[in-house]
Short mmCIF file of N, CA, C and O in Angstrom, two decimals:
data_model
loop_
_atom_site.label_atom_id
_atom_site.label_comp_id
_atom_site.label_asym_id
_atom_site.label_seq_id
_atom_site.Cartn_x
_atom_site.Cartn_y
_atom_site.Cartn_z
N MET A 226 78.94 97.62 141.67
CA MET A 226 78.46 98.55 140.68
C MET A 226 79.56 99.55 140.33
O MET A 226 80.21 100.09 141.21
N ASN A 227 79.77 99.82 139.05
CA ASN A 227 80.81 100.73 138.57
C ASN A 227 80.26 102.16 138.58
O ASN A 227 79.34 102.48 137.85
N MET A 228 80.86 103.04 139.38
CA MET A 228 80.38 104.41 139.51
C MET A 228 81.33 105.43 138.90
O MET A 228 81.40 106.56 139.34
N GLN A 229 82.08 105.05 137.91
CA GLN A 229 83.01 105.97 137.27
C GLN A 229 82.26 106.90 136.34
O GLN A 229 81.29 106.49 135.69
N PRO A 230 82.70 108.17 136.25
CA PRO A 230 82.06 109.08 135.30
C PRO A 230 82.34 108.65 133.86
O PRO A 230 83.32 107.95 133.60
N PRO A 231 81.51 109.06 132.94
CA PRO A 231 81.75 108.68 131.54
C PRO A 231 83.08 109.26 131.06
O PRO A 231 83.46 110.36 131.43
N SER A 232 83.77 108.50 130.28
CA SER A 232 85.08 108.91 129.75
C SER A 232 84.92 109.98 128.68
O SER A 232 84.02 109.91 127.84
N ARG A 233 85.79 110.96 128.70
CA ARG A 233 85.79 111.99 127.65
C ARG A 233 86.40 111.45 126.36
O ARG A 233 86.14 111.95 125.29
N ASN A 234 87.25 110.45 126.48
CA ASN A 234 87.88 109.83 125.32
C ASN A 234 87.31 108.44 125.14
O ASN A 234 87.75 107.50 125.78
N PRO A 235 86.33 108.27 124.27
CA PRO A 235 85.76 106.94 124.07
C PRO A 235 86.79 105.98 123.49
O PRO A 235 87.82 106.39 122.97
N ALA A 236 86.51 104.70 123.60
CA ALA A 236 87.45 103.68 123.14
C ALA A 236 87.77 103.84 121.66
O ALA A 236 88.90 103.63 121.24
N SER A 237 86.80 104.21 120.85
CA SER A 237 87.04 104.43 119.42
C SER A 237 86.70 105.88 119.09
O SER A 237 85.57 106.18 118.69
N PRO A 238 87.66 106.79 119.29
CA PRO A 238 87.35 108.21 119.08
C PRO A 238 87.05 108.51 117.61
O PRO A 238 87.58 107.89 116.71
N VAL A 239 86.16 109.46 117.43
CA VAL A 239 85.84 109.91 116.08
C VAL A 239 86.91 110.91 115.68
O VAL A 239 87.08 111.93 116.35
N GLN A 240 87.66 110.59 114.65
CA GLN A 240 88.75 111.45 114.22
C GLN A 240 88.22 112.53 113.28
O GLN A 240 87.53 112.23 112.31
N MET A 241 88.52 113.77 113.60
CA MET A 241 88.11 114.89 112.76
C MET A 241 88.95 114.90 111.49
O MET A 241 90.13 114.54 111.53
N PRO A 242 88.39 115.31 110.38
CA PRO A 242 89.19 115.38 109.16
C PRO A 242 90.26 116.47 109.27
O PRO A 242 90.11 117.44 110.01
N VAL A 243 91.32 116.28 108.53
CA VAL A 243 92.41 117.26 108.48
C VAL A 243 91.92 118.44 107.63
O VAL A 243 91.27 118.24 106.61
N ALA A 244 92.24 119.65 108.06
CA ALA A 244 91.83 120.84 107.32
C ALA A 244 92.93 121.90 107.38
O ALA A 244 93.77 121.88 108.27
N PHE A 245 92.93 122.80 106.41
CA PHE A 245 93.84 123.93 106.43
C PHE A 245 93.26 124.96 107.40
O PHE A 245 92.06 125.23 107.38
N ASN A 246 94.12 125.57 108.22
CA ASN A 246 93.63 126.62 109.11
C ASN A 246 93.57 127.95 108.36
O ASN A 246 93.94 128.05 107.19
N ARG A 247 93.11 128.98 109.03
CA ARG A 247 92.91 130.28 108.39
C ARG A 247 94.20 130.86 107.82
O ARG A 247 94.22 131.39 106.72
N GLN A 248 95.29 130.76 108.57
CA GLN A 248 96.57 131.29 108.09
C GLN A 248 97.06 130.53 106.86
O GLN A 248 97.54 131.13 105.89
N GLU A 249 96.94 129.22 106.87
CA GLU A 249 97.34 128.41 105.72
C GLU A 249 96.50 128.75 104.49
O GLU A 249 97.03 128.91 103.39
N MET A 250 95.18 128.88 104.70
CA MET A 250 94.30 129.23 103.58
C MET A 250 94.65 130.61 103.02
O MET A 250 94.60 130.82 101.81
N SER A 251 95.00 131.55 103.88
CA SER A 251 95.38 132.88 103.43
C SER A 251 96.61 132.82 102.52
O SER A 251 96.65 133.46 101.47
N GLN A 252 97.61 132.04 102.91
CA GLN A 252 98.82 131.90 102.10
C GLN A 252 98.52 131.23 100.76
O GLN A 252 99.00 131.66 99.71
N ILE A 253 97.71 130.18 100.80
CA ILE A 253 97.37 129.46 99.56
C ILE A 253 96.55 130.35 98.64
O ILE A 253 96.84 130.45 97.44
N LEU A 254 95.55 131.04 99.18
CA LEU A 254 94.68 131.88 98.35
C LEU A 254 95.41 133.11 97.81
O LEU A 254 95.04 133.64 96.77
N SER A 255 96.45 133.54 98.48
CA SER A 255 97.26 134.65 97.98
C SER A 255 97.94 134.25 96.67
O SER A 255 97.90 134.98 95.67
N VAL A 256 98.57 133.08 96.66
CA VAL A 256 99.22 132.58 95.43
C VAL A 256 98.15 132.28 94.39
O VAL A 256 98.30 132.64 93.22
N TYR A 257 97.06 131.64 94.80
CA TYR A 257 95.98 131.30 93.87
C TYR A 257 95.42 132.55 93.20
O TYR A 257 95.23 132.58 91.98
N GLY A 258 95.18 133.60 93.96
CA GLY A 258 94.63 134.84 93.41
C GLY A 258 95.54 135.48 92.38
O GLY A 258 95.07 135.98 91.35
N ARG A 259 96.84 135.46 92.65
CA ARG A 259 97.79 136.02 91.66
C ARG A 259 97.79 135.21 90.37
O ARG A 259 97.87 135.78 89.28
N MET A 260 97.67 133.90 90.47
CA MET A 260 97.67 133.06 89.27
C MET A 260 96.35 133.20 88.50
O MET A 260 96.35 133.14 87.28
N VAL A 261 95.25 133.39 89.20
CA VAL A 261 93.97 133.64 88.53
C VAL A 261 94.05 134.98 87.79
O VAL A 261 93.63 135.09 86.63
N ALA A 262 94.62 135.99 88.44
CA ALA A 262 94.76 137.32 87.80
C ALA A 262 95.65 137.24 86.57
O ALA A 262 95.44 137.98 85.60
N ALA A 263 96.62 136.34 86.58
CA ALA A 263 97.50 136.16 85.43
C ALA A 263 96.85 135.30 84.34
O ALA A 263 97.43 135.11 83.27
N GLY A 264 95.67 134.76 84.61
CA GLY A 264 94.97 133.94 83.63
C GLY A 264 95.43 132.51 83.54
O GLY A 264 95.06 131.78 82.63
N GLU A 265 96.21 132.05 84.52
CA GLU A 265 96.76 130.69 84.49
C GLU A 265 95.81 129.66 85.10
O GLU A 265 95.74 128.54 84.63
N TRP A 266 95.13 130.02 86.17
CA TRP A 266 94.25 129.09 86.87
C TRP A 266 92.83 129.61 86.86
O TRP A 266 92.59 130.81 86.79
N ARG A 267 91.86 128.69 86.95
CA ARG A 267 90.46 129.10 86.88
C ARG A 267 89.60 128.59 88.02
O ARG A 267 88.57 129.16 88.31
N ASP A 268 89.96 127.47 88.64
CA ASP A 268 89.09 126.87 89.63
C ASP A 268 89.92 126.13 90.67
O ASP A 268 91.09 125.82 90.43
N TYR A 269 89.29 125.84 91.80
CA TYR A 269 89.96 125.05 92.83
C TYR A 269 88.94 124.18 93.55
O TYR A 269 87.73 124.39 93.44
N GLY A 270 89.45 123.21 94.26
CA GLY A 270 88.61 122.35 95.09
C GLY A 270 89.35 122.02 96.37
O GLY A 270 90.58 121.97 96.39
N ILE A 271 88.62 121.84 97.45
CA ILE A 271 89.23 121.52 98.74
C ILE A 271 88.65 120.20 99.23
O ILE A 271 87.43 120.01 99.23
N SER A 272 89.53 119.30 99.65
CA SER A 272 89.12 118.03 100.22
C SER A 272 89.70 117.92 101.62
O SER A 272 90.91 118.06 101.80
N ASN A 273 88.84 117.69 102.61
CA ASN A 273 89.28 117.47 104.00
C ASN A 273 89.03 116.02 104.33
O ASN A 273 87.90 115.63 104.63
N LEU A 274 90.09 115.22 104.27
CA LEU A 274 89.98 113.78 104.50
C LEU A 274 90.49 113.44 105.89
O LEU A 274 90.97 114.30 106.63
N ARG A 275 90.44 112.18 106.24
CA ARG A 275 90.85 111.75 107.58
C ARG A 275 92.34 111.97 107.83
O ARG A 275 92.72 112.40 108.92
N ASP A 276 93.19 111.72 106.84
CA ASP A 276 94.63 111.81 107.03
C ASP A 276 95.29 112.97 106.30
O ASP A 276 96.46 113.25 106.52
N VAL A 277 94.56 113.63 105.41
CA VAL A 277 95.17 114.66 104.58
C VAL A 277 94.14 115.71 104.18
O VAL A 277 92.97 115.40 104.01
N ALA A 278 94.62 116.95 104.05
CA ALA A 278 93.81 118.02 103.47
C ALA A 278 94.42 118.35 102.12
O ALA A 278 95.65 118.43 101.99
N ILE A 279 93.59 118.54 101.09
CA ILE A 279 94.09 118.77 99.74
C ILE A 279 93.41 119.99 99.15
O ILE A 279 92.19 120.11 99.17
N PHE A 280 94.23 120.90 98.60
CA PHE A 280 93.74 122.05 97.85
C PHE A 280 94.12 121.77 96.40
O PHE A 280 95.31 121.79 96.05
N SER A 281 93.15 121.46 95.56
CA SER A 281 93.41 121.11 94.15
C SER A 281 93.20 122.33 93.29
O SER A 281 92.24 123.08 93.46
N ILE A 282 94.11 122.53 92.32
CA ILE A 282 94.08 123.69 91.43
C ILE A 282 93.84 123.21 90.01
O ILE A 282 94.51 122.30 89.53
N PHE A 283 92.88 123.87 89.34
CA PHE A 283 92.50 123.47 87.99
C PHE A 283 92.71 124.61 87.00
O PHE A 283 92.46 125.77 87.32
N ARG A 284 93.15 124.26 85.81
CA ARG A 284 93.20 125.24 84.72
C ARG A 284 91.80 125.47 84.18
O ARG A 284 91.39 126.57 83.87
N ARG A 285 91.04 124.39 84.05
CA ARG A 285 89.62 124.44 83.67
C ARG A 285 88.86 123.53 84.61
O ARG A 285 89.38 122.53 85.08
N THR A 286 87.60 123.81 84.83
CA THR A 286 86.81 123.08 85.81
C THR A 286 86.71 121.59 85.50
O THR A 286 86.77 120.77 86.40
N ALA A 287 86.56 121.22 84.26
CA ALA A 287 86.30 119.83 83.89
C ALA A 287 87.56 118.97 83.81
O ALA A 287 87.47 117.80 83.50
N GLU A 288 88.71 119.52 84.08
CA GLU A 288 89.96 118.77 83.95
C GLU A 288 90.41 118.18 85.28
O GLU A 288 89.82 118.45 86.32
N HIS A 289 91.48 117.41 85.20
CA HIS A 289 92.15 116.93 86.40
C HIS A 289 92.95 118.10 86.98
O HIS A 289 93.34 119.01 86.25
N PRO A 290 93.22 118.08 88.29
CA PRO A 290 93.98 119.20 88.86
C PRO A 290 95.40 119.26 88.29
O PRO A 290 96.03 118.23 88.08
N ILE A 291 95.87 120.49 88.05
CA ILE A 291 97.25 120.64 87.56
C ILE A 291 98.24 120.65 88.73
O ILE A 291 99.38 120.27 88.57
N TYR A 292 97.78 121.08 89.91
CA TYR A 292 98.58 121.04 91.13
C TYR A 292 97.70 120.66 92.30
O TYR A 292 96.50 120.95 92.29
N ARG A 293 98.33 120.03 93.29
CA ARG A 293 97.65 119.74 94.55
C ARG A 293 98.57 120.20 95.68
O ARG A 293 99.74 119.83 95.72
N ILE A 294 98.02 120.99 96.58
CA ILE A 294 98.74 121.38 97.78
C ILE A 294 98.18 120.50 98.89
O ILE A 294 96.98 120.49 99.13
N GLU A 295 99.06 119.72 99.53
CA GLU A 295 98.61 118.74 100.51
C GLU A 295 99.19 119.02 101.89
O GLU A 295 100.32 119.48 102.01
N LYS A 296 98.39 118.71 102.90
CA LYS A 296 98.81 118.83 104.30
C LYS A 296 98.65 117.46 104.95
O LYS A 296 97.54 116.95 105.07
N HIS A 297 99.78 116.87 105.33
CA HIS A 297 99.82 115.55 105.99
C HIS A 297 100.37 115.74 107.40
O HIS A 297 101.59 115.70 107.59
N PRO A 298 99.53 115.95 108.41
CA PRO A 298 100.05 116.17 109.77
C PRO A 298 100.93 115.05 110.31
O PRO A 298 101.82 115.30 111.11
N ARG A 299 100.73 113.84 109.86
CA ARG A 299 101.57 112.72 110.34
C ARG A 299 103.03 112.86 109.91
O ARG A 299 103.91 112.26 110.52
N LEU A 300 103.30 113.63 108.87
CA LEU A 300 104.68 113.81 108.40
C LEU A 300 105.34 115.04 109.02
O LEU A 300 106.43 115.42 108.63
N ARG A 301 104.69 115.65 109.99
CA ARG A 301 105.18 116.88 110.62
C ARG A 301 106.61 116.73 111.14
O ARG A 301 107.43 117.61 110.95
N SER A 302 106.92 115.62 111.80
CA SER A 302 108.24 115.45 112.39
C SER A 302 109.24 114.79 111.43
O SER A 302 110.40 114.64 111.76
N LYS A 303 108.80 114.44 110.25
CA LYS A 303 109.69 113.80 109.29
C LYS A 303 110.10 114.79 108.21
O LYS A 303 110.83 115.73 108.49
N GLN A 304 109.64 114.62 106.99
CA GLN A 304 110.05 115.48 105.89
C GLN A 304 109.23 116.75 105.75
O GLN A 304 109.48 117.55 104.87
N GLY A 305 108.25 116.95 106.58
CA GLY A 305 107.41 118.14 106.53
C GLY A 305 106.00 117.78 106.11
O GLY A 305 105.79 116.92 105.26
N MET A 306 105.02 118.48 106.68
CA MET A 306 103.64 118.10 106.41
C MET A 306 103.04 118.74 105.18
O MET A 306 101.96 118.39 104.76
N TYR A 307 103.73 119.70 104.56
CA TYR A 307 103.20 120.37 103.37
C TYR A 307 103.92 119.87 102.13
O TYR A 307 105.12 119.66 102.13
N SER A 308 103.15 119.71 101.04
CA SER A 308 103.76 119.33 99.76
C SER A 308 102.93 119.90 98.62
O SER A 308 101.73 120.11 98.75
N VAL A 309 103.63 120.15 97.50
CA VAL A 309 102.97 120.55 96.26
C VAL A 309 103.25 119.43 95.28
O VAL A 309 104.40 119.05 95.06
N MET A 310 102.16 118.91 94.69
CA MET A 310 102.29 117.81 93.75
C MET A 310 101.83 118.26 92.38
O MET A 310 100.87 119.01 92.25
N GLY A 311 102.52 117.78 91.35
CA GLY A 311 102.17 118.10 89.98
C GLY A 311 101.06 117.21 89.46
O GLY A 311 100.59 116.29 90.13
N MET A 312 100.66 117.47 88.23
CA MET A 312 99.59 116.72 87.59
C MET A 312 99.92 115.24 87.48
O MET A 312 99.05 114.38 87.57
N ASP A 313 101.21 114.94 87.30
CA ASP A 313 101.64 113.55 87.13
C ASP A 313 101.87 112.82 88.45
O ASP A 313 102.29 111.67 88.46
N GLY A 314 101.63 113.49 89.59
CA GLY A 314 101.79 112.85 90.88
C GLY A 314 103.16 113.04 91.51
O GLY A 314 103.38 112.60 92.64
N ARG A 315 104.08 113.69 90.80
CA ARG A 315 105.41 113.94 91.37
C ARG A 315 105.33 115.03 92.43
O ARG A 315 104.61 116.01 92.27
N ILE A 316 106.13 114.87 93.47
CA ILE A 316 106.21 115.90 94.50
C ILE A 316 107.19 116.96 94.01
O ILE A 316 108.36 116.68 93.78
N LEU A 317 106.68 118.19 93.81
CA LEU A 317 107.51 119.28 93.32
C LEU A 317 108.28 119.94 94.45
O LEU A 317 109.40 120.42 94.25
N LYS A 318 107.68 119.98 95.64
CA LYS A 318 108.33 120.59 96.81
C LYS A 318 107.65 120.06 98.05
O LYS A 318 106.44 119.87 98.07
N ARG A 319 108.45 119.82 99.09
CA ARG A 319 107.92 119.33 100.36
C ARG A 319 108.69 120.04 101.47
O ARG A 319 109.86 120.30 101.33
N GLY A 320 108.01 120.33 102.58
CA GLY A 320 108.71 120.96 103.68
C GLY A 320 107.83 121.24 104.88
O GLY A 320 106.64 120.91 104.91
N HIS A 321 108.46 121.88 105.88
CA HIS A 321 107.78 122.22 107.13
C HIS A 321 107.10 123.57 107.07
O HIS A 321 106.19 123.83 107.85
N ASP A 322 107.55 124.45 106.18
CA ASP A 322 107.03 125.82 106.08
C ASP A 322 106.19 125.95 104.81
O ASP A 322 106.71 125.82 103.70
N LEU A 323 104.90 126.23 104.96
CA LEU A 323 104.00 126.31 103.81
C LEU A 323 104.43 127.40 102.84
O LEU A 323 104.42 127.20 101.63
N ARG A 324 104.83 128.56 103.35
CA ARG A 324 105.24 129.66 102.48
C ARG A 324 106.41 129.26 101.59
O ARG A 324 106.43 129.54 100.39
N ALA A 325 107.37 128.54 102.16
CA ALA A 325 108.53 128.08 101.38
C ALA A 325 108.11 127.05 100.33
O ALA A 325 108.61 127.05 99.20
N VAL A 326 107.18 126.18 100.69
CA VAL A 326 106.71 125.15 99.75
C VAL A 326 105.95 125.79 98.59
O VAL A 326 106.10 125.38 97.44
N LEU A 327 105.17 126.83 98.87
CA LEU A 327 104.39 127.49 97.82
C LEU A 327 105.24 128.27 96.83
O LEU A 327 104.78 128.61 95.74
N ARG A 328 106.49 128.54 97.18
CA ARG A 328 107.37 129.27 96.25
C ARG A 328 107.56 128.55 94.92
O ARG A 328 107.80 129.18 93.91
N VAL A 329 107.44 127.23 94.92
CA VAL A 329 107.56 126.49 93.67
C VAL A 329 106.47 126.91 92.69
O VAL A 329 106.69 126.93 91.48
N LEU A 330 105.30 127.30 93.19
CA LEU A 330 104.22 127.78 92.32
C LEU A 330 104.43 129.22 91.91
O LEU A 330 104.05 129.62 90.81
N GLU A 331 105.04 130.02 92.77
CA GLU A 331 105.29 131.43 92.45
C GLU A 331 106.30 131.56 91.31
O GLU A 331 106.24 132.50 90.54
N ARG A 332 107.21 130.63 91.21
CA ARG A 332 108.16 130.64 90.08
C ARG A 332 107.42 130.50 88.75
O ARG A 332 107.80 131.08 87.76
N LYS A 333 106.35 129.74 88.76
CA LYS A 333 105.53 129.59 87.55
C LYS A 333 104.86 130.91 87.19
O LYS A 333 104.71 131.24 86.04
N LEU A 334 104.49 131.70 88.20
CA LEU A 334 103.86 133.01 87.97
C LEU A 334 104.86 133.96 87.31
O LEU A 334 104.51 134.68 86.38
N ILE A 335 106.08 133.97 87.76
CA ILE A 335 107.10 134.85 87.20
C ILE A 335 107.30 134.54 85.72
O ILE A 335 107.38 135.42 84.90
N ARG A 336 107.33 133.25 85.37
CA ARG A 336 107.49 132.87 83.96
C ARG A 336 106.29 133.29 83.11
O ARG A 336 106.45 133.68 81.97
N SER A 337 105.09 133.18 83.68
CA SER A 337 103.89 133.46 82.86
C SER A 337 103.69 134.95 82.63
O SER A 337 103.00 135.32 81.70
N VAL A 338 104.30 135.82 83.43
CA VAL A 338 104.10 137.24 83.29
C VAL A 338 105.18 137.90 82.43
O VAL A 338 105.02 138.99 81.93
N ASP A 339 106.30 137.20 82.20
CA ASP A 339 107.39 137.76 81.39
C ASP A 339 106.88 138.17 80.02
O ASP A 339 106.18 137.41 79.34
N PRO A 340 107.24 139.37 79.55
CA PRO A 340 106.83 139.80 78.20
C PRO A 340 107.59 139.01 77.14
O PRO A 340 108.67 138.53 77.35
N ASP A 341 106.99 138.93 75.96
CA ASP A 341 107.61 138.17 74.85
C ASP A 341 108.82 138.88 74.30
O ASP A 341 108.98 139.99 74.18
#
C-alpha cells in the first residue's frame, strides 16, 4: 500500500494567467492618465492570458487598440518581457525595464501637447 502524502505539485499543474503587478499597473496608468488628460486616449482593456498579459489602449471604445503593452515572462532572460506594439502589430519598443519601454508612448504625449 502506498502511504505517501498527496503531492503539492500535481502532475498537470493549473497555470495561473500572467498579470501585471501593482507597480507595473501604476507605471502604465500614469502614462495612460496623462494621455487621457491630453485627449489622445479614451479607453483601455486588460487581458490576462496563460502566456501573456496585455494592456490595450483605444482612441475610441469601438475601435481596434492603437497600442498594446505586453508582458511575456518567458522572454525575461532574452530580449525583455515588456513590449509596446503599434496598431499594425509592429514592436515599437521592447526591453527589461517597463519604465524605459513606456517612454516610446511618452514621446507621443510631448508631440500632442506642443502648441501650433
